[in-house]
Coordinates of C-alpha atoms in Angstrom, one line a residue:
X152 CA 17.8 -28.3 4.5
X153 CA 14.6 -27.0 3.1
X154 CA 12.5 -28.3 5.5
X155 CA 14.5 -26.8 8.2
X156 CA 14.6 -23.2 7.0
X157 CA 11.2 -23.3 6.1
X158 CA 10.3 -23.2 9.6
X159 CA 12.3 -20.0 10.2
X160 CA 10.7 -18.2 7.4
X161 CA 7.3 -17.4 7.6
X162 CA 5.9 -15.1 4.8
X163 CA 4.8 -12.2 5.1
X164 CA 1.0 -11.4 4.4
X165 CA 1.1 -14.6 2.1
X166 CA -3.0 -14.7 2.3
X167 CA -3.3 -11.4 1.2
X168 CA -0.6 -11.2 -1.6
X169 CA -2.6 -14.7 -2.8
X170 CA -5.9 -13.1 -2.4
X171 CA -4.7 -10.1 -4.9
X172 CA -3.2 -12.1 -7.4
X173 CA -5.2 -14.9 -7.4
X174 CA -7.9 -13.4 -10.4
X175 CA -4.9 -13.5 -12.6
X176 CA -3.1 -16.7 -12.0
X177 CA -6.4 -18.5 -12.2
X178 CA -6.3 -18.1 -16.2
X179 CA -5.3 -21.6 -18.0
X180 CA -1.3 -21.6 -18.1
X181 CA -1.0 -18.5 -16.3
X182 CA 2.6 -17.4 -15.5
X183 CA 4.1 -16.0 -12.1
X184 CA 7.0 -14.2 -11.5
X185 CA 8.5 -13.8 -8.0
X186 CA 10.7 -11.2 -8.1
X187 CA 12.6 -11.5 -4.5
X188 CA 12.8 -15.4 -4.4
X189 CA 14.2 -15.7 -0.9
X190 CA 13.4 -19.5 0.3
X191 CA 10.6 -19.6 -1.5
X192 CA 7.7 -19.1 1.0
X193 CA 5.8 -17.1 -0.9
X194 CA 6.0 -19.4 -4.0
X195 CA 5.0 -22.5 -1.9
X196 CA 2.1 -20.7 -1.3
X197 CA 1.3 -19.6 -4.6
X198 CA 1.9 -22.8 -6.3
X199 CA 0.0 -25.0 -4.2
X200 CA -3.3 -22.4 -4.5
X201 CA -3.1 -22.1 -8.0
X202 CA -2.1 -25.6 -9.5
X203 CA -1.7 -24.7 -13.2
X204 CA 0.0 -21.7 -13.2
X205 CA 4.2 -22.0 -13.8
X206 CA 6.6 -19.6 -11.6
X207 CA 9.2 -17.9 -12.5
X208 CA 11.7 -17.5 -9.6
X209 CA 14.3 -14.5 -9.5
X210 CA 17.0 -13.8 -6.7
X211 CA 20.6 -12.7 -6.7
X212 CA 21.1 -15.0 -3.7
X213 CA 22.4 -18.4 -4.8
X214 CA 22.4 -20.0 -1.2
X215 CA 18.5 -18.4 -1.6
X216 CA 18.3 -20.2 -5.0
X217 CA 19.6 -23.2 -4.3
X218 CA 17.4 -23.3 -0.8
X219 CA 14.2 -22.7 -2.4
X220 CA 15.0 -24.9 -5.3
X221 CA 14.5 -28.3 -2.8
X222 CA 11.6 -26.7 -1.2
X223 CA 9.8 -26.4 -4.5
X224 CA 11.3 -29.3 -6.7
X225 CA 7.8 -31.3 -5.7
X226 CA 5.9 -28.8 -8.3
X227 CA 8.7 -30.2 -11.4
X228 CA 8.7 -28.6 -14.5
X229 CA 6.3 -25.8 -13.2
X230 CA 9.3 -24.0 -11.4
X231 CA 12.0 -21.9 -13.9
X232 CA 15.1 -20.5 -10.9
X233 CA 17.3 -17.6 -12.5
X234 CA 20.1 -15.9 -10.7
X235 CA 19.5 -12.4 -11.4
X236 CA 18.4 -8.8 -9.8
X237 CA 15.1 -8.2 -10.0
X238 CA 16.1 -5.4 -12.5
X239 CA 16.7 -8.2 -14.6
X240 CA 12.7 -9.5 -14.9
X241 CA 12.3 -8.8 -18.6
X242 CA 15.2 -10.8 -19.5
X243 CA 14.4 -13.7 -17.5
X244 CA 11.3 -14.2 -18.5
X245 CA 12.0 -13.9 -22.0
X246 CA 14.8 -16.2 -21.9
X247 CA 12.8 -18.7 -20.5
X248 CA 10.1 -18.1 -23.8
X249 CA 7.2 -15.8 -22.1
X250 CA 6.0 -12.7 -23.9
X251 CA 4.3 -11.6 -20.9
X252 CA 3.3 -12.6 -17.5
X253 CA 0.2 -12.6 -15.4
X254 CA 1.2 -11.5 -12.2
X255 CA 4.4 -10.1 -10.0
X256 CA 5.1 -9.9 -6.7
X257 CA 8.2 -8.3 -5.2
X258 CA 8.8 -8.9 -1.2
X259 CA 11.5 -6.2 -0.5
X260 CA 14.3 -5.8 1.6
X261 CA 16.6 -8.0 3.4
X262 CA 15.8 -11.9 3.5
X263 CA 15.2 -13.9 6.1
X264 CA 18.1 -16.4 5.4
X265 CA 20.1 -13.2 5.2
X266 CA 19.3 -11.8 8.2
X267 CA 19.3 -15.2 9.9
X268 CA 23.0 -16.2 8.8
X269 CA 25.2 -14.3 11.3
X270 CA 28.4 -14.5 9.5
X271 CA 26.8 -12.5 6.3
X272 CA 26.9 -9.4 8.3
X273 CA 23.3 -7.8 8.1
X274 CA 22.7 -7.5 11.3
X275 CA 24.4 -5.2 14.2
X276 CA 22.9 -7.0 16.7
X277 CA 26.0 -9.5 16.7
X278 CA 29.5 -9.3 15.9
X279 CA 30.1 -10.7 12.0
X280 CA 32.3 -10.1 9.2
X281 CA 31.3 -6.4 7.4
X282 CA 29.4 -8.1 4.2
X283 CA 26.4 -7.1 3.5
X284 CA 26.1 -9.0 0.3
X285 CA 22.9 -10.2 -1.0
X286 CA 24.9 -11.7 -3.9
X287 CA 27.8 -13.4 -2.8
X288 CA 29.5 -13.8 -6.1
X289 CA 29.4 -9.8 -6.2
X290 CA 32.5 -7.8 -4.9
X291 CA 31.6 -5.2 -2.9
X292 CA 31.7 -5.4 0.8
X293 CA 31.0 -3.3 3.3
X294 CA 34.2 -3.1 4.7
X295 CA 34.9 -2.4 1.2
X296 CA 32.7 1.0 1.3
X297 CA 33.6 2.1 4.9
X298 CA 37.4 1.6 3.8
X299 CA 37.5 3.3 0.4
X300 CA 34.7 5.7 0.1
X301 CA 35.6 9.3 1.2
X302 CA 34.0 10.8 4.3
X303 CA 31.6 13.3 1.9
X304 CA 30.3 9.5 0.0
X305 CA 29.8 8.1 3.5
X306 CA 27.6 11.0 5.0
X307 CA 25.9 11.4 2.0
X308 CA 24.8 7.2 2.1
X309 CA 24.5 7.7 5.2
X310 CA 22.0 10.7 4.9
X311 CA 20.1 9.9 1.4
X312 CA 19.9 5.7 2.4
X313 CA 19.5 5.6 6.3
X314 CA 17.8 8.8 6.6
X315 CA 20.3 9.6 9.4
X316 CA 20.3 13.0 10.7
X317 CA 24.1 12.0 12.9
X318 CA 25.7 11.3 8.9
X319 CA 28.4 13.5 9.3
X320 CA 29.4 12.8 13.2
X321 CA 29.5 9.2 11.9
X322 CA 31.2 9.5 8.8
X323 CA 33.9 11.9 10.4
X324 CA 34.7 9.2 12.8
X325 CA 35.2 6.3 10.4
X326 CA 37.3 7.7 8.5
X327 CA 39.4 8.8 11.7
X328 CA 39.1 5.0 13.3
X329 CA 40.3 3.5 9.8
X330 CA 43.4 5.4 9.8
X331 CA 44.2 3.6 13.2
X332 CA 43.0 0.0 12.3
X333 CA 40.7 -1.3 9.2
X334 CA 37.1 -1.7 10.0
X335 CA 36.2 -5.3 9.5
X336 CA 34.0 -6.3 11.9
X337 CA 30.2 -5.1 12.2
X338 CA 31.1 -5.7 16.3
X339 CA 33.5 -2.7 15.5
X340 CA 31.1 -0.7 13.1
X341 CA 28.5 -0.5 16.2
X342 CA 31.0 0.0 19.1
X343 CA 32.5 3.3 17.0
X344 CA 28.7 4.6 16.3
X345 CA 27.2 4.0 19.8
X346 CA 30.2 5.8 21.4
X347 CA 29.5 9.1 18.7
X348 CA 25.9 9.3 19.6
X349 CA 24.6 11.3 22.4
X350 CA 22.7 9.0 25.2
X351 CA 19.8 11.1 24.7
X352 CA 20.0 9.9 20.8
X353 CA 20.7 6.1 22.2
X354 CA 17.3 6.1 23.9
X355 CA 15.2 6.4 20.9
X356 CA 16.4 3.2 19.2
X357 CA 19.9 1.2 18.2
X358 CA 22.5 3.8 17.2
X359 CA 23.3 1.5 14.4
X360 CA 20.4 0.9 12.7
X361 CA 20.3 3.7 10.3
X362 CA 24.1 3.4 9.2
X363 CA 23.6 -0.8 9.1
X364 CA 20.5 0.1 6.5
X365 CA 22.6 2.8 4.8
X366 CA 25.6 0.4 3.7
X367 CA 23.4 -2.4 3.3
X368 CA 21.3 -0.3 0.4
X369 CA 24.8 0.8 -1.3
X370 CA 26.4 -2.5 -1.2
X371 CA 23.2 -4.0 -2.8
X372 CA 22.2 -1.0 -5.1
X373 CA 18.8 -1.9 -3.7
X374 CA 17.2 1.3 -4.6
X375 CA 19.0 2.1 -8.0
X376 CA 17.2 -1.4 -8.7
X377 CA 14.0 -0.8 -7.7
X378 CA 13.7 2.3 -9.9
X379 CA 14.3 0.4 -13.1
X380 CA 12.3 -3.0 -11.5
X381 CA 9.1 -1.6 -11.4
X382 CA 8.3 0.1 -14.7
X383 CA 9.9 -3.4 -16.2
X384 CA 7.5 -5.5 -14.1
X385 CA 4.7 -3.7 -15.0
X386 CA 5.9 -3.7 -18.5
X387 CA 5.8 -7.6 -18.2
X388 CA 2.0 -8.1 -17.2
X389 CA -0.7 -8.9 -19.4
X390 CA -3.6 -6.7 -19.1
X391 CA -5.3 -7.9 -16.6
X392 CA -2.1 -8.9 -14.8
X393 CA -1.4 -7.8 -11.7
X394 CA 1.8 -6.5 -9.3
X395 CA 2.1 -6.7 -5.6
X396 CA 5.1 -5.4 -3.8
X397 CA 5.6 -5.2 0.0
X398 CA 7.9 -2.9 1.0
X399 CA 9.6 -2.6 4.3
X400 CA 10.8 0.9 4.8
X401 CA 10.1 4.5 3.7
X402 CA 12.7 4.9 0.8
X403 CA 11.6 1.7 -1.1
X404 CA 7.5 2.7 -0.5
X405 CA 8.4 5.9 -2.2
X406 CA 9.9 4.3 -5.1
X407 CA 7.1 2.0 -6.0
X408 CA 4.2 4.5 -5.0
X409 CA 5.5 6.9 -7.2
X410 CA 5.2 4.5 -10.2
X411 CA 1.9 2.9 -9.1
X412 CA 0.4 6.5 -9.0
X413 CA 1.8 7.3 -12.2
X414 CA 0.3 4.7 -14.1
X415 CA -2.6 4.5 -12.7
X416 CA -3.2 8.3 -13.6
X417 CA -4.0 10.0 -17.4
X418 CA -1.0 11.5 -18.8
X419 CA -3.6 13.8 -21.3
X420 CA -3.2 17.5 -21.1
X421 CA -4.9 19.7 -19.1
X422 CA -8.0 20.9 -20.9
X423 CA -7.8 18.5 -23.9
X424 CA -11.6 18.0 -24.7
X425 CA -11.1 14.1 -25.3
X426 CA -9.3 11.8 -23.5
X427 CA -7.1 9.8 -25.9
X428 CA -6.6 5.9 -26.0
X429 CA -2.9 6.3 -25.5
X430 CA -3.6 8.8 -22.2
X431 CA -5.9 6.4 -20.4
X432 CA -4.1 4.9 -17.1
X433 CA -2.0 2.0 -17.6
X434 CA -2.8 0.6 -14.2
X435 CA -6.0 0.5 -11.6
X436 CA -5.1 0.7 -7.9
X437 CA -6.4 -2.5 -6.0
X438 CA -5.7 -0.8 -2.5
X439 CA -6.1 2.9 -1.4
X440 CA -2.4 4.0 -0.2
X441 CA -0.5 1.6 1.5
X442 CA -2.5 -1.6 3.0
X443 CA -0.5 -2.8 7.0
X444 CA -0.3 -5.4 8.8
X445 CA -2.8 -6.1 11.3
X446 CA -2.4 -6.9 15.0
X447 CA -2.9 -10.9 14.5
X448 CA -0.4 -10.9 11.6
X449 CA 2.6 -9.0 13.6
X450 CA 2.1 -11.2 16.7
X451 CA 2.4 -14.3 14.1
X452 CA 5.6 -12.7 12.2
X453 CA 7.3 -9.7 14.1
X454 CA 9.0 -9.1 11.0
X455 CA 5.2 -8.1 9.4
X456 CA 5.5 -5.1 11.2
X457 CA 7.0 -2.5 8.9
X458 CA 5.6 -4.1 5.8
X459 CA 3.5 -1.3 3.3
X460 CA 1.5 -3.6 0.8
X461 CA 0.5 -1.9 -2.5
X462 CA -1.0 -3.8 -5.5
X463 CA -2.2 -2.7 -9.1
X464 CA -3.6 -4.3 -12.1
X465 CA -2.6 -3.9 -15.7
X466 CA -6.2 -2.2 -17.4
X467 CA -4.4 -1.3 -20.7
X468 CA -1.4 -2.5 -23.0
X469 CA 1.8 0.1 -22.7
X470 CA 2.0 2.5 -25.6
X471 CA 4.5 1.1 -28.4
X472 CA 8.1 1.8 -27.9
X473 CA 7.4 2.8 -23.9
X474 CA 9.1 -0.6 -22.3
X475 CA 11.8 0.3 -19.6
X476 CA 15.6 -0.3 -20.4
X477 CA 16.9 -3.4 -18.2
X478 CA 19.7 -4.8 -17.8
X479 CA 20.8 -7.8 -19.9
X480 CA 23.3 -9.6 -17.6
X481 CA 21.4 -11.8 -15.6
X482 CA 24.1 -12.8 -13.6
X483 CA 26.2 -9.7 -13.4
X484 CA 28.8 -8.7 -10.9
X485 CA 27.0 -6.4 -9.8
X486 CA 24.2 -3.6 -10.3

């Protein structure tokens, strides 16, 4: 099985993400955390580079653990696999007896093996059960949202998550089509949104793109995550540890340049003569904005094209008392 779905995934940027962490994962018993497991790709790739350092794995997934747990079992005892959201990094690496870490990496988004498993209900491009689950011991569906939530919950998702300037037209008309028959098909979800949008709208992408994002992002609490994630992975890192994340679309970017930025900047007051230990930036910036994709990489792996690559590196410890809250049930129902 492993061998199989490794060659359908094909990581993205892994040369890069191995050039920027590699300074810290070549110290002696240096420990890496993959936030966003998937199949292990990136991992692989890590592991095989850097031959003493020990990874710990993290993904909500369990099909995605127990996938990448075959691909990597040739590395042994250097590979610890915990079933948890990435909001739950401190814990796991804790639990497994690490004060700190040397480097992070976070690969956002939607998996390959989720969005090549039809019947898991990512994708609108064919007709599957209305999932969405990235955790398939969690409970809620998306048929579960578009059949409970009321129509304000579903424009505002639909707004705030898929950045969709139709969320009211298509929230009206869910709630009117449930009434008539429950919505548990995604083949039913995109037939009911491509007949509410214009032609003129149809022309500028897939109507259902937005709204398939949207309930994806609520059923996972992908966002709500990634805000208490971050600070907690950079909390993690020794100094001179470093964080990489790839993100795939606007939202997420926002989330994780807003916290780079902030620690990489002094907190001191305006005016004050001397600039304070405790003020000095947390983090240094390894790459000026958001680093893409280049041509050669996108024609090898399509799903490159989107990415936004930022990376920092630990200069300073956190002031006492500053870690971020995170959640202590590793595997929790849900977020």
């Amino acid at each position: 099985m492993a061998d199989d779905n490794s060659r359908i995934h094909t990581p993205v940027l892994l040369e890069r993400c191995i050039e920027l962490l590699g300074p810290a994962l070549l110290r002696p018993g240096a420990v890496f955390v993959d936030a966003t497991l998937g199949m292990g790709g990136h991992s692989a790739g890590i592991l095989e580079r850097f031959p003493e350092a020990t990874l710990v794995g993290l993904d909500r997934d369990p099909e995605a653990l127990a996938i990448a747990g075959e691909r990597l079992e040739r590395f042994g005892d250097r590979v610890h696999l915990v079933h948890t959201v990435y909001d739950g990094i401190r814990e796991a690496v804790e639990g497994l007896g690490f004060e700190t870490v040397d480097g992070v990496l976070f690969d956002l988004g939607v998996s390959s093996l989720q969005l090549d498993r039809v019947e898991r209900g990512f994708s609108y491009s064919k007709d599957a059960p209305l999932d969405m689950r990235m955790d398939s011991t969690s409970e809620l569906t998306a048929e579960t949202v578009l059949a409970e939530y009321s129509e304000a919950d579903l424009r505002r998702i639909f707004r705030e998550y898929g950045e969709e300037k139709l969320a009211g037209r298509y929230a009206s008309r869910i709630v009117e089509a449930r009434e008539q028959e429950p919505l548990t098909r995604s083949g039913q979800l995109v037939d009911l949104i491509t007949k509410a949008t214009p032609v003129a709208v149809q022309r500028q992408g897939h109507p259902a793109k937005r709204v398939f994002q949207a309930l994806r992002i609520e059923v996972n609490q992908e966002l709500a995550v990634l805000q208490r994630a971050i600070p907690a992975a950079i909390d993690a890192l020794n100094v001179g540890g470093r964080i990489v994340v790839e993100a795939y679309q606007s939202l997420e970017d926002r989330i994780v340049k807003r916290e780079l930025q902030a620690r990489s900047t002094s907190s001191a007051p305006a005016g004050l003569p001397v600039e304070l230990p405790e003020h000095r930036p947390e983090l240094k910036l390894l790459i000026r904005g958001a680093e893409l994709a280049d041509d050669d990489e996108k024609a090898a792996n399509p799903r490159a094209t989107p990415v936004r690559l930022r990376a920092a590196e630990r200069v300073r410890p956190a002031n006492t008392g500053n870690k971020t809250a995170t959640t202590t049930d590793q595997t929790r129902r849900r977020p």
